[in-house]
Amino acid sequence: MSRPVEFAHRERARFYEELWAFLRIPSVSAKSEHDGDTARAARWVRRQLAGAGLDAEVLPTPGHPVVVGEWRGAGPDAPTVLVYGHYDVQPPEPLELWDTPPFEPRIRDGRIYARGSADDKGQLFLHIKALEAHLATRGRLPVNVVVLAEGEEEVGSPNLVPFVKEHRERLAADTVVISDSAMFAPGLPSLLFSLRGLAYFEIHASGPRSDLHSGAYGGAVPNPANALARVIGSLHDETGRIAIAGFYDDVVTPSRETLAGIRGLPFDAEAYAREVGTVPAGGESGYSALERLWTRPSCDVNGLLSGYTGEGAKTVLPAGAMAKVSFRLVPNQSPERVKILLEEHLAKVAPAGVGFSLVELHGGRPWLATPEGPLFEAASRALERSFGSRPVLTGEGGTIPIVVELEEILGANSLLLGFALPGANMHAPNEWFATECFEKGIDTLIHLYDELAAS
Amino acid sequence: MSRPVEFAHRERARFYEELWAFLRIPSVSAKSEHDGDTARAARWVRRQLAGAGLDAEVLPTPGHPVVVGEWRGAGPDAPTVLVYGHYDVQPPEPLELWDTPPFEPRIRDGRIYARGSADDKGQLFLHIKALEAHLATRGRLPVNVVVLAEGEEEVGSPNLVPFVKEHRERLAADTVVISDSAMFAPGLPSLLFSLRGLAYFEIHASGPRSDLHSGAYGGAVPNPANALARVIGSLHDETGRIAIAGFYDDVVTPSRETLAGIRGLPFDAEAYAREVGTVPAGGESGYSALERLWTRPSCDVNGLLSGYTGEGAKTVLPAGAMAKVSFRLVPNQSPERVKILLEEHLAKVAPAGVGFSLVELHGGRPWLATPEGPLFEAASRALERSFGSRPVLTGEGGTIPIVVELEEILGANSLLLGFALPGANMHAPNEWFATECFEKGIDTLIHLYDELAAS
């Protein structure tokens, strides 16, 4: 066992205590009422980075601040690793479905339950502790390191690209390392080869000037809730394929190797159905569940609101209706193109007397890695040393919008190795992170620097 | 001017004051938190009836109580008029759209603004004051009178039919008179020839066990909000016709005379569009707006709720979705049959992995009058005396479920004369009742007893 790993094991109790303090901060970036908490989380990350031995500061943006930590001791000729993570979290609602409060972390059955435990506070924290273990025991790292922690990932990172562009020199790196994803299965470490992109909209339908009596007006006045439902229904065809004209024009069919790799994974449809509570029958027919998740676009309603939703029967013809609708994108789709196509679709299907408007809330391009080279190899060896088996290559249905941007702006390659487990309830009640992954995750990231030095 | 009318005019200021007290009680029958207010409204009505000179009592039901007032002074050989009304009101939400608070009545521009001012507290109150005017000035009425005021009209009168059956002897009447509807236009008094029925449901769609991350699961797991939207979309065809198999089997096409009468009414589509704020383009094609409202069934979404509806973008694949959906029915449709047809429809269109369940919240049969005979004539003359012109015959898109039931149980005919004006915002924010209609309404009902005596 190396000295940094020994250090990490010895300091584990303190690490948990510190993580608890991090998870207790309700840094919900989507809600302005939490702006103070988000700022507090940024300051907490800065102090942690400084404590680990990095030069760290909180830098303002027009939104939530960015935290940057630097260790340049490897010298100008050594390569630089940029660690990216985010300290903001999803809203915890619906609160009543949490078994314990979202911002009061608890361990139950080997799991850390808290909002942000997996996405992404817990995983960002692993990196800080790995750096601390190296610097505390050896006083140095084999590479230069920059940590970039943002507070707006859950709202689409609206200010990060300008920030990275502005600080392009300071953030310059050869490799971007991100832990914000999941392993394929417990005990089966994974490296990502793809991320889907995202185009997230609010669709507003408006009809009469105010809510009307549905008896006195129903059948004479167009109902925006009926119209919105019909429009949402029109987004898919009978086979589950997205029915927006031109939507698949930019979709790249994955290579035969990629598809063969996916088919080789131990996917247990029954266990999956048990985990989610229903059959994996969503989306396009003709593709397996994993193929749909990793290689095909999707379209989901994330929220619906109209009219009267309380107890009992209110016979109202609502003045308006709202849907949150998001698309997951695959190479080479772009959120900008999807917005145009959706606008055209709405114009085509909107009935007389109902107005539709579209608000873009969030966008991110899909990402595809080249899963080979010294970086992938170093990460594979690091994972094997901690988990005892070679990692598998997996895709990810979710989106980390900044990956493509960081690669392009900094000219770096990305390495995405996540330590959450399937069913971790990221974005849902009862989010959790396995203590085993927490502990082996720190070990892995400690190993990663040694393997990078050796490669 | 007759003595009862003189009395009513002299006492007008007090009448307004009393109405204010009635409108201030938030007797929202749909919400159990208002049960105390609903009981208070019942006691208020009883005191008013007693004050007018009737024997009155509050009688319990398994839900909200019924108030019964009786005046039997005309003797066992005289006919009996039963006045039906309701003291409960619709929920006032959304509160932020009210210009003044819903339970703080205000007069602005000749209108009484308050929840219940038109539907139905204000109109029930007219009847009480007409009775008071007769009894205070003449000590008698030309007919026996029973007043039946319920507190569950806005939740489908679940306990009224058993109540009326139980008290069949006591409530026996030749004529049921109801003021719970609107005039066709200002200055144009109206008598109703039809009411639509109602079948009101909550549809619940359930998918995964809990909310999921829409990136990590979207496209693999079926989305109940997408499915519900699609199902709602399937309730109509391209022409606005309801697309549930068998739905029109029981629909009776109105007579040529009825349709000709509707076409003869001064309907101003542009004014209507200005009033509601959008073109009257809802519902079936091939029928005018009034034909659709009065003679054709309709299907409206009254509420939608699913997933995340707050500020910003939450990438959630929701565990469930809910829609409130109601149908307005015409002769000879029945809510029971519509429920069966809707259940069959849901079973047919539900996609794999999403469960659908149906909760019936409210039902009422449609009603069709024979618009002739001494009763209609007496009412016509009474309206002409107050408003200066003969009433027109109109239909009503809304539902008063108890009309058919009262007719059947009591063997009576119904007379529906309403004094609200179009655009009164019944069931919507800023409900109002014209002071002119309030004052002429009392006069009309005073005249009605004289005309009934004369006919």
PDB file of C-alpha atoms in Angstrom, chain B residues 20-180:
ATOM      1  CA  TRP B  20     -72.166  40.684   1.740  1.00  0.00           C
ATOM      2  CA  ALA B  21     -72.274  38.579   4.905  1.00  0.00           C
ATOM      3  CA  PHE B  22     -73.221  35.498   2.851  1.00  0.00           C
ATOM      4  CA  LEU B  23     -70.452  36.036   0.272  1.00  0.00           C
ATOM      5  CA  ARG B  24     -67.837  36.491   2.982  1.00  0.00           C
ATOM      6  CA  ILE B  25     -68.221  32.863   4.108  1.00  0.00           C
ATOM      7  CA  PRO B  26     -65.644  30.764   2.149  1.00  0.00           C
ATOM      8  CA  SER B  27     -67.951  27.758   1.818  1.00  0.00           C
ATOM      9  CA  VAL B  28     -65.691  25.802  -0.578  1.00  0.00           C
ATOM     10  CA  SER B  29     -67.258  22.351  -0.575  1.00  0.00           C
ATOM     11  CA  ALA B  30     -64.349  20.647  -2.390  1.00  0.00           C
ATOM     12  CA  LYS B  31     -61.871  21.351   0.399  1.00  0.00           C
ATOM     13  CA  SER B  32     -62.247  19.704   3.765  1.00  0.00           C
ATOM     14  CA  GLU B  33     -60.335  22.572   5.414  1.00  0.00           C
ATOM     15  CA  HIS B  34     -63.444  24.684   4.731  1.00  0.00           C
ATOM     16  CA  ASP B  35     -65.935  22.273   6.346  1.00  0.00           C
ATOM     17  CA  GLY B  36     -66.504  24.717   9.199  1.00  0.00           C
ATOM     18  CA  ASP B  37     -67.253  27.521   6.740  1.00  0.00           C
ATOM     19  CA  THR B  38     -69.649  25.369   4.780  1.00  0.00           C
ATOM     20  CA  ALA B  39     -71.555  24.521   7.976  1.00  0.00           C
ATOM     21  CA  ARG B  40     -71.609  28.215   8.849  1.00  0.00           C
ATOM     22  CA  ALA B  41     -73.075  29.079   5.431  1.00  0.00           C
ATOM     23  CA  ALA B  42     -75.828  26.498   5.989  1.00  0.00           C
ATOM     24  CA  ARG B  43     -76.742  28.053   9.331  1.00  0.00           C
ATOM     25  CA  TRP B  44     -76.709  31.496   7.703  1.00  0.00           C
ATOM     26  CA  VAL B  45     -79.209  30.347   5.042  1.00  0.00           C
ATOM     27  CA  ARG B  46     -81.452  28.822   7.710  1.00  0.00           C
ATOM     28  CA  ARG B  47     -81.547  32.082   9.646  1.00  0.00           C
ATOM     29  CA  GLN B  48     -82.383  33.990   6.458  1.00  0.00           C
ATOM     30  CA  LEU B  49     -85.237  31.639   5.609  1.00  0.00           C
ATOM     31  CA  ALA B  50     -86.599  31.892   9.143  1.00  0.00           C
ATOM     32  CA  GLY B  51     -86.267  35.678   8.944  1.00  0.00           C
ATOM     33  CA  ALA B  52     -88.272  35.651   5.710  1.00  0.00           C
ATOM     34  CA  GLY B  53     -91.063  33.777   7.467  1.00  0.00           C
ATOM     35  CA  LEU B  54     -90.412  30.124   6.584  1.00  0.00           C
ATOM     36  CA  ASP B  55     -90.061  27.190   8.922  1.00  0.00           C
ATOM     37  CA  ALA B  56     -86.429  26.355   8.353  1.00  0.00           C
ATOM     38  CA  GLU B  57     -83.911  23.827   9.552  1.00  0.00           C
ATOM     39  CA  VAL B  58     -80.443  22.541   8.790  1.00  0.00           C
ATOM     40  CA  LEU B  59     -80.522  18.810   8.115  1.00  0.00           C
ATOM     41  CA  PRO B  60     -77.404  16.647   8.184  1.00  0.00           C
ATOM     42  CA  THR B  61     -76.164  14.437   5.354  1.00  0.00           C
ATOM     43  CA  PRO B  62     -73.045  12.249   5.245  1.00  0.00           C
ATOM     44  CA  GLY B  63     -71.395  15.312   3.659  1.00  0.00           C
ATOM     45  CA  HIS B  64     -72.314  18.972   3.901  1.00  0.00           C
ATOM     46  CA  PRO B  65     -75.793  19.708   5.334  1.00  0.00           C
ATOM     47  CA  VAL B  66     -78.963  20.605   3.468  1.00  0.00           C
ATOM     48  CA  VAL B  67     -81.133  23.554   4.478  1.00  0.00           C
ATOM     49  CA  VAL B  68     -84.882  23.170   4.071  1.00  0.00           C
ATOM     50  CA  GLY B  69     -87.358  26.026   4.453  1.00  0.00           C
ATOM     51  CA  GLU B  70     -91.157  25.598   4.178  1.00  0.00           C
ATOM     52  CA  TRP B  71     -94.187  27.817   3.932  1.00  0.00           C
ATOM     53  CA  ARG B  72     -97.401  25.812   3.743  1.00  0.00           C
ATOM     54  CA  GLY B  73     -99.902  28.606   4.216  1.00  0.00           C
ATOM     55  CA  ALA B  74    -101.508  28.175   0.783  1.00  0.00           C
ATOM     56  CA  GLY B  75    -103.135  24.974   1.970  1.00  0.00           C
ATOM     57  CA  PRO B  76    -103.034  21.355   0.864  1.00  0.00           C
ATOM     58  CA  ASP B  77    -104.982  21.969  -2.342  1.00  0.00           C
ATOM     59  CA  ALA B  78    -102.681  24.721  -3.656  1.00  0.00           C
ATOM     60  CA  PRO B  79     -99.711  23.828  -5.824  1.00  0.00           C
ATOM     61  CA  THR B  80     -96.230  23.716  -4.358  1.00  0.00           C
ATOM     62  CA  VAL B  81     -93.119  25.368  -5.715  1.00  0.00           C
ATOM     63  CA  LEU B  82     -89.722  23.994  -4.715  1.00  0.00           C
ATOM     64  CA  VAL B  83     -86.878  26.482  -4.971  1.00  0.00           C
ATOM     65  CA  TYR B  84     -83.508  24.789  -5.312  1.00  0.00           C
ATOM     66  CA  GLY B  85     -80.148  26.501  -4.879  1.00  0.00           C
ATOM     67  CA  HIS B  86     -76.741  25.888  -3.387  1.00  0.00           C
ATOM     68  CA  TYR B  87     -74.732  27.719  -0.771  1.00  0.00           C
ATOM     69  CA  ASP B  88     -71.370  26.111  -1.573  1.00  0.00           C
ATOM     70  CA  VAL B  89     -68.874  27.650  -3.992  1.00  0.00           C
ATOM     71  CA  GLN B  90     -66.015  26.651  -6.259  1.00  0.00           C
ATOM     72  CA  PRO B  91     -62.442  26.844  -4.951  1.00  0.00           C
ATOM     73  CA  PRO B  92     -61.168  30.408  -5.568  1.00  0.00           C
ATOM     74  CA  GLU B  93     -57.710  29.401  -6.884  1.00  0.00           C
ATOM     75  CA  PRO B  94     -55.649  30.792  -8.589  1.00  0.00           C
ATOM     76  CA  LEU B  95     -55.837  33.523  -5.948  1.00  0.00           C
ATOM     77  CA  GLU B  96     -53.242  35.765  -7.567  1.00  0.00           C
ATOM     78  CA  LEU B  97     -55.545  36.412 -10.527  1.00  0.00           C
ATOM     79  CA  TRP B  98     -58.275  38.024  -8.419  1.00  0.00           C
ATOM     80  CA  ASP B  99     -58.296  41.821  -8.507  1.00  0.00           C
ATOM     81  CA  THR B 100     -59.870  41.876  -5.048  1.00  0.00           C
ATOM     82  CA  PRO B 101     -59.974  38.969  -2.573  1.00  0.00           C
ATOM     83  CA  PRO B 102     -62.623  36.344  -3.511  1.00  0.00           C
ATOM     84  CA  PHE B 103     -64.342  36.419  -0.133  1.00  0.00           C
ATOM     85  CA  GLU B 104     -64.330  40.191   0.333  1.00  0.00           C
ATOM     86  CA  PRO B 105     -67.216  41.334  -1.891  1.00  0.00           C
ATOM     87  CA  ARG B 106     -66.816  44.676  -3.657  1.00  0.00           C
ATOM     88  CA  ILE B 107     -68.944  46.635  -6.100  1.00  0.00           C
ATOM     89  CA  ARG B 108     -67.076  47.981  -9.129  1.00  0.00           C
ATOM     90  CA  ASP B 109     -68.720  49.284 -12.329  1.00  0.00           C
ATOM     91  CA  GLY B 110     -72.135  47.930 -11.406  1.00  0.00           C
ATOM     92  CA  ARG B 111     -70.826  44.475 -10.603  1.00  0.00           C
ATOM     93  CA  ILE B 112     -70.629  42.579  -7.343  1.00  0.00           C
ATOM     94  CA  TYR B 113     -67.218  40.856  -7.346  1.00  0.00           C
ATOM     95  CA  ALA B 114     -66.943  37.790  -5.101  1.00  0.00           C
ATOM     96  CA  ARG B 115     -66.702  34.014  -5.347  1.00  0.00           C
ATOM     97  CA  GLY B 116     -70.316  32.810  -5.318  1.00  0.00           C
ATOM     98  CA  SER B 117     -71.837  36.162  -6.287  1.00  0.00           C
ATOM     99  CA  ALA B 118     -73.304  34.541  -9.426  1.00  0.00           C
ATOM    100  CA  ASP B 119     -72.832  30.825  -8.682  1.00  0.00           C
ATOM    101  CA  ASP B 120     -74.990  30.430  -6.714  1.00  0.00           C
ATOM    102  CA  LYS B 121     -75.167  32.351  -3.452  1.00  0.00           C
ATOM    103  CA  GLY B 122     -76.282  35.577  -5.114  1.00  0.00           C
ATOM    104  CA  GLN B 123     -79.047  33.859  -7.068  1.00  0.00           C
ATOM    105  CA  LEU B 124     -80.242  31.729  -4.131  1.00  0.00           C
ATOM    106  CA  PHE B 125     -80.419  34.947  -2.120  1.00  0.00           C
ATOM    107  CA  LEU B 126     -82.760  36.542  -4.730  1.00  0.00           C
ATOM    108  CA  HIS B 127     -85.310  33.838  -4.018  1.00  0.00           C
ATOM    109  CA  ILE B 128     -85.121  34.291  -0.269  1.00  0.00           C
ATOM    110  CA  LYS B 129     -85.653  38.036  -0.642  1.00  0.00           C
ATOM    111  CA  ALA B 130     -88.623  37.580  -3.014  1.00  0.00           C
ATOM    112  CA  LEU B 131     -90.265  35.282  -0.482  1.00  0.00           C
ATOM    113  CA  GLU B 132     -89.520  37.742   2.324  1.00  0.00           C
ATOM    114  CA  ALA B 133     -91.042  40.603   0.290  1.00  0.00           C
ATOM    115  CA  HIS B 134     -94.296  38.700  -0.212  1.00  0.00           C
ATOM    116  CA  LEU B 135     -94.574  37.437   3.347  1.00  0.00           C
ATOM    117  CA  ALA B 136     -93.580  40.770   4.934  1.00  0.00           C
ATOM    118  CA  THR B 137     -96.119  42.779   2.979  1.00  0.00           C
ATOM    119  CA  ARG B 138     -98.988  40.373   2.389  1.00  0.00           C
ATOM    120  CA  GLY B 139     -98.403  37.725   4.975  1.00  0.00           C
ATOM    121  CA  ARG B 140     -98.953  35.057   2.367  1.00  0.00           C
ATOM    122  CA  LEU B 141     -97.959  33.500  -0.955  1.00  0.00           C
ATOM    123  CA  PRO B 142    -100.303  32.164  -3.622  1.00  0.00           C
ATOM    124  CA  VAL B 143     -98.549  28.754  -3.550  1.00  0.00           C
ATOM    125  CA  ASN B 144     -96.856  26.589  -0.992  1.00  0.00           C
ATOM    126  CA  VAL B 145     -93.105  26.982  -1.064  1.00  0.00           C
ATOM    127  CA  VAL B 146     -90.239  24.688  -0.142  1.00  0.00           C
ATOM    128  CA  VAL B 147     -86.668  25.962  -0.342  1.00  0.00           C
ATOM    129  CA  LEU B 148     -83.975  23.323  -0.685  1.00  0.00           C
ATOM    130  CA  ALA B 149     -80.423  24.678  -0.382  1.00  0.00           C
ATOM    131  CA  GLU B 150     -77.570  22.228  -0.627  1.00  0.00           C
ATOM    132  CA  GLY B 151     -73.855  22.552   0.102  1.00  0.00           C
ATOM    133  CA  GLU B 152     -72.396  20.031  -2.334  1.00  0.00           C
ATOM    134  CA  GLU B 153     -73.370  21.238  -5.805  1.00  0.00           C
ATOM    135  CA  GLU B 154     -69.795  22.067  -6.720  1.00  0.00           C
ATOM    136  CA  VAL B 155     -68.666  18.550  -5.845  1.00  0.00           C
ATOM    137  CA  GLY B 156     -71.429  16.739  -7.722  1.00  0.00           C
ATOM    138  CA  SER B 157     -74.194  16.643  -5.079  1.00  0.00           C
ATOM    139  CA  PRO B 158     -73.168  13.164  -3.849  1.00  0.00           C
ATOM    140  CA  ASN B 159     -75.661  13.157  -0.961  1.00  0.00           C
ATOM    141  CA  LEU B 160     -78.598  15.080  -2.378  1.00  0.00           C
ATOM    142  CA  VAL B 161     -80.399  12.316  -4.230  1.00  0.00           C
ATOM    143  CA  PRO B 162     -80.543  10.032  -1.158  1.00  0.00           C
ATOM    144  CA  PHE B 163     -81.651  13.066   0.859  1.00  0.00           C
ATOM    145  CA  VAL B 164     -84.443  13.958  -1.564  1.00  0.00           C
ATOM    146  CA  LYS B 165     -85.557  10.333  -1.714  1.00  0.00           C
ATOM    147  CA  GLU B 166     -85.636  10.120   2.076  1.00  0.00           C
ATOM    148  CA  HIS B 167     -87.639  13.356   2.346  1.00  0.00           C
ATOM    149  CA  ARG B 168     -89.721  12.735  -0.772  1.00  0.00           C
ATOM    150  CA  GLU B 169     -93.055  13.519   0.968  1.00  0.00           C
ATOM    151  CA  ARG B 170     -91.867  16.677   2.598  1.00  0.00           C
ATOM    152  CA  LEU B 171     -90.265  17.969  -0.601  1.00  0.00           C
ATOM    153  CA  ALA B 172     -93.136  16.978  -2.914  1.00  0.00           C
ATOM    154  CA  ALA B 173     -93.698  19.805  -5.418  1.00  0.00           C
ATOM    155  CA  ASP B 174     -95.351  20.538  -8.727  1.00  0.00           C
ATOM    156  CA  THR B 175     -92.654  22.873  -9.943  1.00  0.00           C
ATOM    157  CA  VAL B 176     -88.957  23.154  -9.272  1.00  0.00           C
ATOM    158  CA  VAL B 177     -87.558  26.656  -9.768  1.00  0.00           C
ATOM    159  CA  ILE B 178     -83.824  27.138 -10.064  1.00  0.00           C
ATOM    160  CA  SER B 179     -81.711  30.234 -10.606  1.00  0.00           C
ATOM    161  CA  ASP B 180     -78.176  29.018 -11.199  1.00  0.00           C
TER     162      ASP B 180
END
